[in-house]
mmCIF file of N, CA and C in Angstrom:
data_model
loop_
_atom_site.group_PDB
_atom_site.id
_atom_site.type_symbol
_atom_site.label_atom_id
_atom_site.label_comp_id
_atom_site.label_asym_id
_atom_site.label_seq_id
_atom_site.Cartn_x
_atom_site.Cartn_y
_atom_site.Cartn_z
ATOM 1 N N MET E 1 -117.850 13.747 110.617
ATOM 2 C CA MET E 1 -117.715 12.828 109.499
ATOM 3 C C MET E 1 -116.375 13.044 108.777
ATOM 4 N N ARG E 2 -116.037 14.301 108.566
ATOM 5 C CA ARG E 2 -114.787 14.627 107.892
ATOM 6 C C ARG E 2 -113.591 14.110 108.688
ATOM 7 N N PHE E 3 -113.674 14.204 110.026
ATOM 8 C CA PHE E 3 -112.614 13.718 110.898
ATOM 9 C C PHE E 3 -112.415 12.207 110.726
ATOM 10 N N VAL E 4 -113.489 11.482 110.648
ATOM 11 C CA VAL E 4 -113.423 10.019 110.494
ATOM 12 C C VAL E 4 -112.752 9.658 109.162
ATOM 13 N N ILE E 5 -113.086 10.374 108.111
ATOM 14 C CA ILE E 5 -112.492 10.112 106.800
ATOM 15 C C ILE E 5 -110.994 10.406 106.829
ATOM 16 N N LEU E 6 -110.609 11.532 107.424
ATOM 17 C CA LEU E 6 -109.197 11.882 107.518
ATOM 18 C C LEU E 6 -108.428 10.874 108.381
ATOM 19 N N LEU E 7 -109.021 10.449 109.469
ATOM 20 C CA LEU E 7 -108.386 9.472 110.346
ATOM 21 C C LEU E 7 -108.203 8.140 109.624
ATOM 22 N N THR E 8 -109.201 7.702 108.888
ATOM 23 C CA THR E 8 -109.119 6.458 108.122
ATOM 24 C C THR E 8 -108.032 6.555 107.049
ATOM 25 N N LEU E 9 -107.979 7.689 106.377
ATOM 26 C CA LEU E 9 -106.964 7.901 105.350
ATOM 27 C C LEU E 9 -105.559 7.890 105.960
ATOM 28 N N ALA E 10 -105.382 8.528 107.091
ATOM 29 C CA ALA E 10 -104.085 8.568 107.764
ATOM 30 C C ALA E 10 -103.643 7.171 108.201
ATOM 31 N N ILE E 11 -104.551 6.393 108.735
ATOM 32 C CA ILE E 11 -104.230 5.028 109.157
ATOM 33 C C ILE E 11 -103.858 4.169 107.948
ATOM 34 N N ALA E 12 -104.578 4.345 106.856
ATOM 35 C CA ALA E 12 -104.279 3.584 105.636
ATOM 36 C C ALA E 12 -102.899 3.939 105.095
ATOM 37 N N LEU E 13 -102.559 5.217 105.101
ATOM 38 C CA LEU E 13 -101.249 5.632 104.610
ATOM 39 C C LEU E 13 -100.124 5.126 105.501
ATOM 40 N N LEU E 14 -100.322 5.168 106.800
ATOM 41 C CA LEU E 14 -99.317 4.666 107.720
ATOM 42 C C LEU E 14 -99.171 3.158 107.592
ATOM 43 N N GLY E 15 -100.253 2.467 107.326
ATOM 44 C CA GLY E 15 -100.206 1.022 107.152
ATOM 45 C C GLY E 15 -99.486 0.613 105.891
ATOM 46 N N CYS E 16 -99.468 1.472 104.883
ATOM 47 C CA CYS E 16 -98.807 1.146 103.615
ATOM 48 C C CYS E 16 -97.306 1.339 103.679
ATOM 49 N N SER E 17 -96.850 2.217 104.550
ATOM 50 C CA SER E 17 -95.409 2.446 104.619
ATOM 51 C C SER E 17 -94.787 1.425 105.571
ATOM 52 N N GLU E 18 -93.554 1.109 105.315
ATOM 53 C CA GLU E 18 -92.851 0.109 106.115
ATOM 54 C C GLU E 18 -91.847 0.805 107.017
ATOM 55 N N ARG E 19 -91.685 0.291 108.214
ATOM 56 C CA ARG E 19 -90.774 0.896 109.178
ATOM 57 C C ARG E 19 -89.328 0.799 108.696
ATOM 58 N N THR E 20 -88.551 1.793 109.038
ATOM 59 C CA THR E 20 -87.145 1.853 108.657
ATOM 60 C C THR E 20 -86.378 0.642 109.177
ATOM 61 N N GLU E 21 -86.652 0.234 110.402
ATOM 62 C CA GLU E 21 -85.946 -0.902 110.988
ATOM 63 C C GLU E 21 -86.191 -2.171 110.175
ATOM 64 N N ARG E 22 -87.397 -2.355 109.707
ATOM 65 C CA ARG E 22 -87.744 -3.540 108.918
ATOM 66 C C ARG E 22 -87.027 -3.509 107.563
ATOM 67 N N ILE E 23 -86.964 -2.349 106.956
ATOM 68 C CA ILE E 23 -86.257 -2.204 105.672
ATOM 69 C C ILE E 23 -84.777 -2.521 105.866
ATOM 70 N N GLU E 24 -84.180 -2.041 106.948
ATOM 71 C CA GLU E 24 -82.768 -2.303 107.217
ATOM 72 C C GLU E 24 -82.521 -3.780 107.516
ATOM 73 N N GLN E 25 -83.433 -4.426 108.238
ATOM 74 C CA GLN E 25 -83.303 -5.859 108.512
ATOM 75 C C GLN E 25 -83.353 -6.668 107.220
ATOM 76 N N LYS E 26 -84.243 -6.291 106.328
ATOM 77 C CA LYS E 26 -84.332 -6.979 105.040
ATOM 78 C C LYS E 26 -83.050 -6.803 104.240
ATOM 79 N N LEU E 27 -82.472 -5.606 104.292
ATOM 80 C CA LEU E 27 -81.216 -5.362 103.581
ATOM 81 C C LEU E 27 -80.109 -6.237 104.163
ATOM 82 N N GLU E 28 -79.996 -6.276 105.468
ATOM 83 C CA GLU E 28 -78.952 -7.072 106.126
ATOM 84 C C GLU E 28 -79.058 -8.543 105.721
ATOM 85 N N SER E 29 -80.245 -9.062 105.714
ATOM 86 C CA SER E 29 -80.466 -10.453 105.313
ATOM 87 C C SER E 29 -80.080 -10.673 103.850
ATOM 88 N N TYR E 30 -80.458 -9.735 103.001
ATOM 89 C CA TYR E 30 -80.161 -9.819 101.570
ATOM 90 C C TYR E 30 -78.650 -9.759 101.331
ATOM 91 N N LEU E 31 -77.955 -8.896 102.069
ATOM 92 C CA LEU E 31 -76.505 -8.766 101.920
ATOM 93 C C LEU E 31 -75.786 -10.034 102.378
ATOM 94 N N GLN E 32 -76.265 -10.626 103.463
ATOM 95 C CA GLN E 32 -75.678 -11.887 103.939
ATOM 96 C C GLN E 32 -75.814 -12.980 102.879
ATOM 97 N N GLU E 33 -76.968 -13.060 102.249
ATOM 98 C CA GLU E 33 -77.183 -14.050 101.193
ATOM 99 C C GLU E 33 -76.294 -13.770 99.987
ATOM 100 N N ASP E 34 -76.145 -12.521 99.611
ATOM 101 C CA ASP E 34 -75.263 -12.163 98.496
ATOM 102 C C ASP E 34 -73.824 -12.559 98.799
ATOM 103 N N LEU E 35 -73.372 -12.289 100.017
ATOM 104 C CA LEU E 35 -72.004 -12.628 100.408
ATOM 105 C C LEU E 35 -71.787 -14.142 100.360
ATOM 106 N N LYS E 36 -72.729 -14.899 100.899
ATOM 107 C CA LYS E 36 -72.628 -16.364 100.866
ATOM 108 C C LYS E 36 -72.569 -16.869 99.428
ATOM 109 N N PHE E 37 -73.391 -16.293 98.569
ATOM 110 C CA PHE E 37 -73.414 -16.711 97.171
ATOM 111 C C PHE E 37 -72.099 -16.395 96.476
ATOM 112 N N MET E 38 -71.551 -15.217 96.723
ATOM 113 C CA MET E 38 -70.284 -14.823 96.101
ATOM 114 C C MET E 38 -69.157 -15.774 96.524
ATOM 115 N N VAL E 39 -69.111 -16.115 97.798
ATOM 116 C CA VAL E 39 -68.087 -17.025 98.309
ATOM 117 C C VAL E 39 -68.269 -18.409 97.689
ATOM 118 N N ALA E 40 -69.495 -18.919 97.680
ATOM 119 C CA ALA E 40 -69.766 -20.241 97.113
ATOM 120 C C ALA E 40 -69.432 -20.276 95.626
ATOM 121 N N GLN E 41 -69.751 -19.232 94.919
ATOM 122 C CA GLN E 41 -69.477 -19.153 93.484
ATOM 123 C C GLN E 41 -67.958 -19.165 93.230
ATOM 124 N N THR E 42 -67.203 -18.455 94.033
ATOM 125 C CA THR E 42 -65.749 -18.411 93.886
ATOM 126 C C THR E 42 -65.127 -19.770 94.210
ATOM 127 N N ILE E 43 -65.601 -20.404 95.272
ATOM 128 C CA ILE E 43 -65.092 -21.734 95.638
ATOM 129 C C ILE E 43 -65.407 -22.737 94.531
ATOM 130 N N HIS E 44 -66.603 -22.674 94.000
ATOM 131 C CA HIS E 44 -66.999 -23.590 92.920
ATOM 132 C C HIS E 44 -66.137 -23.382 91.669
ATOM 133 N N ALA E 45 -65.854 -22.141 91.338
ATOM 134 C CA ALA E 45 -65.077 -21.835 90.132
ATOM 135 C C ALA E 45 -63.610 -22.242 90.276
ATOM 136 N N SER E 46 -63.040 -22.058 91.473
ATOM 137 C CA SER E 46 -61.609 -22.330 91.642
ATOM 138 C C SER E 46 -61.327 -23.724 92.199
ATOM 139 N N GLY E 47 -62.308 -24.333 92.813
ATOM 140 C CA GLY E 47 -62.110 -25.663 93.384
ATOM 141 C C GLY E 47 -61.557 -25.655 94.796
ATOM 142 N N ASN E 48 -61.156 -24.493 95.310
ATOM 143 C CA ASN E 48 -60.695 -24.396 96.699
ATOM 144 C C ASN E 48 -60.956 -22.980 97.213
ATOM 145 N N LYS E 49 -60.689 -22.806 98.478
ATOM 146 C CA LYS E 49 -60.951 -21.485 99.067
ATOM 147 C C LYS E 49 -59.685 -20.760 99.503
ATOM 148 N N ASP E 50 -58.558 -21.126 98.915
ATOM 149 C CA ASP E 50 -57.278 -20.493 99.264
ATOM 150 C C ASP E 50 -57.228 -19.013 98.905
ATOM 151 N N ALA E 51 -57.918 -18.611 97.858
ATOM 152 C CA ALA E 51 -57.882 -17.210 97.413
ATOM 153 C C ALA E 51 -58.772 -16.301 98.247
ATOM 154 N N LEU E 52 -59.611 -16.886 99.110
ATOM 155 C CA LEU E 52 -60.574 -16.099 99.881
ATOM 156 C C LEU E 52 -60.014 -15.660 101.228
ATOM 157 N N LEU E 53 -60.519 -14.554 101.695
ATOM 158 C CA LEU E 53 -60.216 -14.103 103.052
ATOM 159 C C LEU E 53 -60.746 -15.138 104.048
ATOM 160 N N ASP E 54 -60.143 -15.165 105.231
ATOM 161 C CA ASP E 54 -60.636 -16.080 106.257
ATOM 162 C C ASP E 54 -62.074 -15.736 106.623
ATOM 163 N N GLU E 55 -62.369 -14.447 106.646
ATOM 164 C CA GLU E 55 -63.727 -13.985 106.931
ATOM 165 C C GLU E 55 -64.115 -12.914 105.915
ATOM 166 N N PRO E 56 -64.680 -13.326 104.779
ATOM 167 C CA PRO E 56 -65.162 -12.338 103.807
ATOM 168 C C PRO E 56 -66.185 -11.415 104.466
ATOM 169 N N TYR E 57 -66.239 -10.178 104.006
ATOM 170 C CA TYR E 57 -67.140 -9.204 104.632
ATOM 171 C C TYR E 57 -67.597 -8.180 103.613
ATOM 172 N N TYR E 58 -68.508 -7.325 104.063
ATOM 173 C CA TYR E 58 -68.986 -6.217 103.233
ATOM 174 C C TYR E 58 -69.107 -4.985 104.097
ATOM 175 N N ARG E 59 -69.098 -3.844 103.421
ATOM 176 C CA ARG E 59 -69.296 -2.558 104.102
ATOM 177 C C ARG E 59 -70.366 -1.780 103.354
ATOM 178 N N VAL E 60 -71.331 -1.283 104.100
ATOM 179 C CA VAL E 60 -72.353 -0.421 103.518
ATOM 180 C C VAL E 60 -71.739 0.967 103.417
ATOM 181 N N LYS E 61 -71.523 1.428 102.199
ATOM 182 C CA LYS E 61 -70.885 2.716 101.973
ATOM 183 C C LYS E 61 -71.889 3.868 101.959
ATOM 184 N N ASP E 62 -73.106 3.579 101.530
ATOM 185 C CA ASP E 62 -74.132 4.631 101.449
ATOM 186 C C ASP E 62 -75.494 3.988 101.676
ATOM 187 N N PHE E 63 -76.281 4.587 102.540
ATOM 188 C CA PHE E 63 -77.649 4.133 102.795
ATOM 189 C C PHE E 63 -78.529 5.371 102.912
ATOM 190 N N ARG E 64 -79.575 5.426 102.105
ATOM 191 C CA ARG E 64 -80.478 6.582 102.120
ATOM 192 C C ARG E 64 -81.930 6.129 102.123
ATOM 193 N N LEU E 65 -82.748 6.884 102.827
ATOM 194 C CA LEU E 65 -84.196 6.690 102.790
ATOM 195 C C LEU E 65 -84.804 7.873 102.058
ATOM 196 N N PHE E 66 -85.759 7.609 101.201
ATOM 197 C CA PHE E 66 -86.416 8.667 100.454
ATOM 198 C C PHE E 66 -87.778 8.963 101.069
ATOM 199 N N GLU E 67 -88.246 10.177 100.871
ATOM 200 C CA GLU E 67 -89.545 10.597 101.397
ATOM 201 C C GLU E 67 -90.341 11.282 100.300
ATOM 202 N N GLY E 68 -91.625 11.358 100.516
ATOM 203 C CA GLY E 68 -92.498 12.081 99.601
ATOM 204 C C GLY E 68 -92.572 11.454 98.228
ATOM 205 N N ALA E 69 -92.612 12.304 97.206
ATOM 206 C CA ALA E 69 -92.758 11.844 95.824
ATOM 207 C C ALA E 69 -91.568 10.981 95.392
ATOM 208 N N ALA E 70 -90.399 11.242 95.932
ATOM 209 C CA ALA E 70 -89.212 10.463 95.574
ATOM 210 C C ALA E 70 -89.316 9.016 96.048
ATOM 211 N N ALA E 71 -90.199 8.746 97.016
ATOM 212 C CA ALA E 71 -90.324 7.405 97.589
ATOM 213 C C ALA E 71 -91.519 6.625 97.055
ATOM 214 N N GLU E 72 -92.141 7.100 96.002
ATOM 215 C CA GLU E 72 -93.322 6.406 95.492
ATOM 216 C C GLU E 72 -92.991 5.047 94.898
ATOM 217 N N VAL E 73 -91.857 4.918 94.231
ATOM 218 C CA VAL E 73 -91.477 3.649 93.620
ATOM 219 C C VAL E 73 -90.398 2.955 94.453
ATOM 220 N N TYR E 74 -89.332 3.685 94.794
ATOM 221 C CA TYR E 74 -88.239 3.147 95.609
ATOM 222 C C TYR E 74 -88.084 4.019 96.846
ATOM 223 N N SER E 75 -88.111 3.386 98.023
ATOM 224 C CA SER E 75 -88.069 4.176 99.248
ATOM 225 C C SER E 75 -86.706 4.190 99.924
ATOM 226 N N ALA E 76 -85.748 3.396 99.419
ATOM 227 C CA ALA E 76 -84.419 3.384 100.021
ATOM 228 C C ALA E 76 -83.379 2.999 98.979
ATOM 229 N N TYR E 77 -82.122 3.337 99.280
ATOM 230 C CA TYR E 77 -80.999 3.068 98.395
ATOM 231 C C TYR E 77 -79.818 2.632 99.253
ATOM 232 N N ALA E 78 -79.053 1.677 98.752
ATOM 233 C CA ALA E 78 -77.841 1.256 99.459
ATOM 234 C C ALA E 78 -76.739 0.953 98.458
ATOM 235 N N GLU E 79 -75.541 1.354 98.811
ATOM 236 C CA GLU E 79 -74.343 1.042 98.030
ATOM 237 C C GLU E 79 -73.418 0.256 98.955
ATOM 238 N N VAL E 80 -73.023 -0.936 98.511
ATOM 239 C CA VAL E 80 -72.290 -1.858 99.380
ATOM 240 C C VAL E 80 -71.061 -2.394 98.651
ATOM 241 N N ASN E 81 -69.927 -2.437 99.367
ATOM 242 C CA ASN E 81 -68.703 -3.019 98.831
ATOM 243 C C ASN E 81 -68.470 -4.370 99.497
ATOM 244 N N PHE E 82 -68.206 -5.398 98.680
ATOM 245 C CA PHE E 82 -67.955 -6.748 99.167
ATOM 246 C C PHE E 82 -66.474 -7.073 99.001
ATOM 247 N N TYR E 83 -65.857 -7.562 100.075
ATOM 248 C CA TYR E 83 -64.447 -7.921 100.075
ATOM 249 C C TYR E 83 -64.330 -9.410 100.376
ATOM 250 N N ILE E 84 -63.855 -10.185 99.393
ATOM 251 C CA ILE E 84 -63.757 -11.625 99.612
ATOM 252 C C ILE E 84 -62.369 -12.187 99.299
ATOM 253 N N TYR E 85 -61.560 -11.448 98.541
ATOM 254 C CA TYR E 85 -60.268 -11.979 98.096
ATOM 255 C C TYR E 85 -59.133 -11.627 99.049
ATOM 256 N N LYS E 86 -58.251 -12.588 99.256
ATOM 257 C CA LYS E 86 -57.114 -12.412 100.158
ATOM 258 C C LYS E 86 -55.952 -11.701 99.462
ATOM 259 N N ASP E 87 -55.515 -12.228 98.326
ATOM 260 C CA ASP E 87 -54.308 -11.730 97.668
ATOM 261 C C ASP E 87 -54.588 -10.859 96.447
ATOM 262 N N ILE E 88 -55.835 -10.684 96.106
ATOM 263 C CA ILE E 88 -56.193 -9.872 94.946
ATOM 264 C C ILE E 88 -56.779 -8.556 95.446
ATOM 265 N N ALA E 89 -56.207 -7.456 95.030
ATOM 266 C CA ALA E 89 -56.699 -6.132 95.449
ATOM 267 C C ALA E 89 -57.904 -5.770 94.586
ATOM 268 N N MET E 90 -59.036 -6.426 94.882
ATOM 269 C CA MET E 90 -60.251 -6.198 94.104
ATOM 270 C C MET E 90 -61.457 -6.403 95.020
ATOM 271 N N TYR E 91 -62.470 -5.590 94.792
ATOM 272 C CA TYR E 91 -63.718 -5.745 95.523
ATOM 273 C C TYR E 91 -64.878 -5.527 94.562
ATOM 274 N N GLU E 92 -66.039 -5.993 94.981
ATOM 275 C CA GLU E 92 -67.229 -5.825 94.145
ATOM 276 C C GLU E 92 -68.174 -4.835 94.804
ATOM 277 N N GLN E 93 -68.587 -3.846 94.028
ATOM 278 C CA GLN E 93 -69.545 -2.856 94.503
ATOM 279 C C GLN E 93 -70.917 -3.232 93.947
ATOM 280 N N ARG E 94 -71.902 -3.253 94.816
ATOM 281 C CA ARG E 94 -73.275 -3.549 94.404
ATOM 282 C C ARG E 94 -74.179 -2.430 94.894
ATOM 283 N N LYS E 95 -75.171 -2.113 94.067
ATOM 284 C CA LYS E 95 -76.146 -1.085 94.435
ATOM 285 C C LYS E 95 -77.521 -1.735 94.518
ATOM 286 N N TYR E 96 -78.270 -1.296 95.514
ATOM 287 C CA TYR E 96 -79.586 -1.852 95.797
ATOM 288 C C TYR E 96 -80.601 -0.729 95.950
ATOM 289 N N ARG E 97 -81.858 -1.059 95.691
ATOM 290 C CA ARG E 97 -82.959 -0.117 95.937
ATOM 291 C C ARG E 97 -84.125 -0.910 96.483
ATOM 292 N N TYR E 98 -84.896 -0.255 97.351
ATOM 293 C CA TYR E 98 -86.020 -0.923 98.005
ATOM 294 C C TYR E 98 -87.313 -0.614 97.266
ATOM 295 N N ASP E 99 -87.927 -1.636 96.706
ATOM 296 C CA ASP E 99 -89.164 -1.530 95.938
ATOM 297 C C ASP E 99 -90.348 -1.412 96.902
ATOM 298 N N VAL E 100 -91.041 -0.296 96.852
ATOM 299 C CA VAL E 100 -92.148 -0.027 97.774
ATOM 300 C C VAL E 100 -93.300 -0.999 97.551
ATOM 301 N N GLU E 101 -93.683 -1.189 96.312
ATOM 302 C CA GLU E 101 -94.840 -2.042 96.012
ATOM 303 C C GLU E 101 -94.573 -3.507 96.366
ATOM 304 N N GLY E 102 -93.412 -4.009 95.999
ATOM 305 C CA GLY E 102 -93.085 -5.404 96.272
ATOM 306 C C GLY E 102 -92.533 -5.643 97.665
ATOM 307 N N ARG E 103 -92.156 -4.558 98.352
ATOM 308 C CA ARG E 103 -91.582 -4.620 99.695
ATOM 309 C C ARG E 103 -90.376 -5.554 99.754
ATOM 310 N N HIS E 104 -89.446 -5.331 98.829
ATOM 311 C CA HIS E 104 -88.230 -6.130 98.803
ATOM 312 C C HIS E 104 -87.095 -5.300 98.209
ATOM 313 N N TRP E 105 -85.858 -5.749 98.481
ATOM 314 C CA TRP E 105 -84.680 -5.105 97.927
ATOM 315 C C TRP E 105 -84.415 -5.643 96.537
ATOM 316 N N ASP E 106 -83.956 -4.764 95.665
ATOM 317 C CA ASP E 106 -83.670 -5.090 94.278
ATOM 318 C C ASP E 106 -82.224 -4.697 93.998
ATOM 319 N N ARG E 107 -81.391 -5.665 93.604
ATOM 320 C CA ARG E 107 -80.018 -5.373 93.225
ATOM 321 C C ARG E 107 -80.041 -4.964 91.762
ATOM 322 N N TYR E 108 -79.508 -3.803 91.444
ATOM 323 C CA TYR E 108 -79.586 -3.348 90.066
ATOM 324 C C TYR E 108 -78.241 -3.045 89.429
ATOM 325 N N LEU E 109 -77.138 -3.167 90.168
ATOM 326 C CA LEU E 109 -75.830 -2.894 89.569
ATOM 327 C C LEU E 109 -74.749 -3.667 90.321
ATOM 328 N N LYS E 110 -73.845 -4.286 89.563
ATOM 329 C CA LYS E 110 -72.668 -4.964 90.123
ATOM 330 C C LYS E 110 -71.462 -4.519 89.301
ATOM 331 N N VAL E 111 -70.427 -4.020 89.996
ATOM 332 C CA VAL E 111 -69.221 -3.536 89.321
ATOM 333 C C VAL E 111 -68.001 -3.987 90.122
ATOM 334 N N LEU E 112 -66.986 -4.506 89.416
ATOM 335 C CA LEU E 112 -65.725 -4.855 90.061
ATOM 336 C C LEU E 112 -64.800 -3.647 90.041
ATOM 337 N N HIS E 113 -64.086 -3.448 91.161
ATOM 338 C CA HIS E 113 -63.123 -2.352 91.276
ATOM 339 C C HIS E 113 -61.799 -2.906 91.770
ATOM 340 N N PHE E 114 -60.714 -2.298 91.312
ATOM 341 C CA PHE E 114 -59.409 -2.648 91.840
ATOM 342 C C PHE E 114 -59.143 -1.782 93.056
ATOM 343 N N GLY E 115 -58.573 -2.377 94.072
ATOM 344 C CA GLY E 115 -58.254 -1.666 95.297
ATOM 345 C C GLY E 115 -58.602 -2.504 96.506
ATOM 346 N N ARG E 116 -58.178 -2.025 97.639
ATOM 347 C CA ARG E 116 -58.443 -2.702 98.914
ATOM 348 C C ARG E 116 -59.358 -1.839 99.761
ATOM 349 N N ASP E 117 -59.830 -2.425 100.824
ATOM 350 C CA ASP E 117 -60.673 -1.691 101.761
ATOM 351 C C ASP E 117 -59.846 -0.570 102.385
ATOM 352 N N SER E 118 -60.421 0.618 102.434
ATOM 353 C CA SER E 118 -59.695 1.769 102.979
ATOM 354 C C SER E 118 -59.652 1.744 104.503
ATOM 355 N N LEU E 119 -60.510 0.959 105.127
ATOM 356 C CA LEU E 119 -60.509 0.829 106.588
ATOM 357 C C LEU E 119 -59.807 -0.464 106.980
ATOM 358 N N PRO E 120 -59.100 -0.463 108.088
ATOM 359 C CA PRO E 120 -58.391 -1.694 108.510
ATOM 360 C C PRO E 120 -59.338 -2.786 108.946
#
C-alpha cells in the first residue's frame, strides 16, 4: 500500500513539472514576438525602417534553470539583449522568468544600454 502511495505521489510530482525543452521553446517563441514588436514599434514611431538593421536579432546572454525550493515560484531565468538599430550604438536588455504556476514566461525588466554587440 505504501508503495502505491509513493508511486502515485511521484507520478503527480513529475506531471506538475514541465520539461526543459518545452520551457526553452516557449522562451524562443516569446523572444521572437518581443523582437517583432520592438521592430514594429520603431517603424511606427519613425515612419520608416532606415534606422533598423537589415536583420534585427537577439542574443540570450544568460539562461538558468532552478531546482528544489528555488523553483517553487519561478523555475527558469533568462537575460536577453536585443539589437535592432543600424547606426545607433544601443541595445535593449530584457530579463525574463518562468512562472511555474501559470506555465508562461514573464518579462519583468527592460533597460536600454549604450554599446554594440560584442560578437560579430
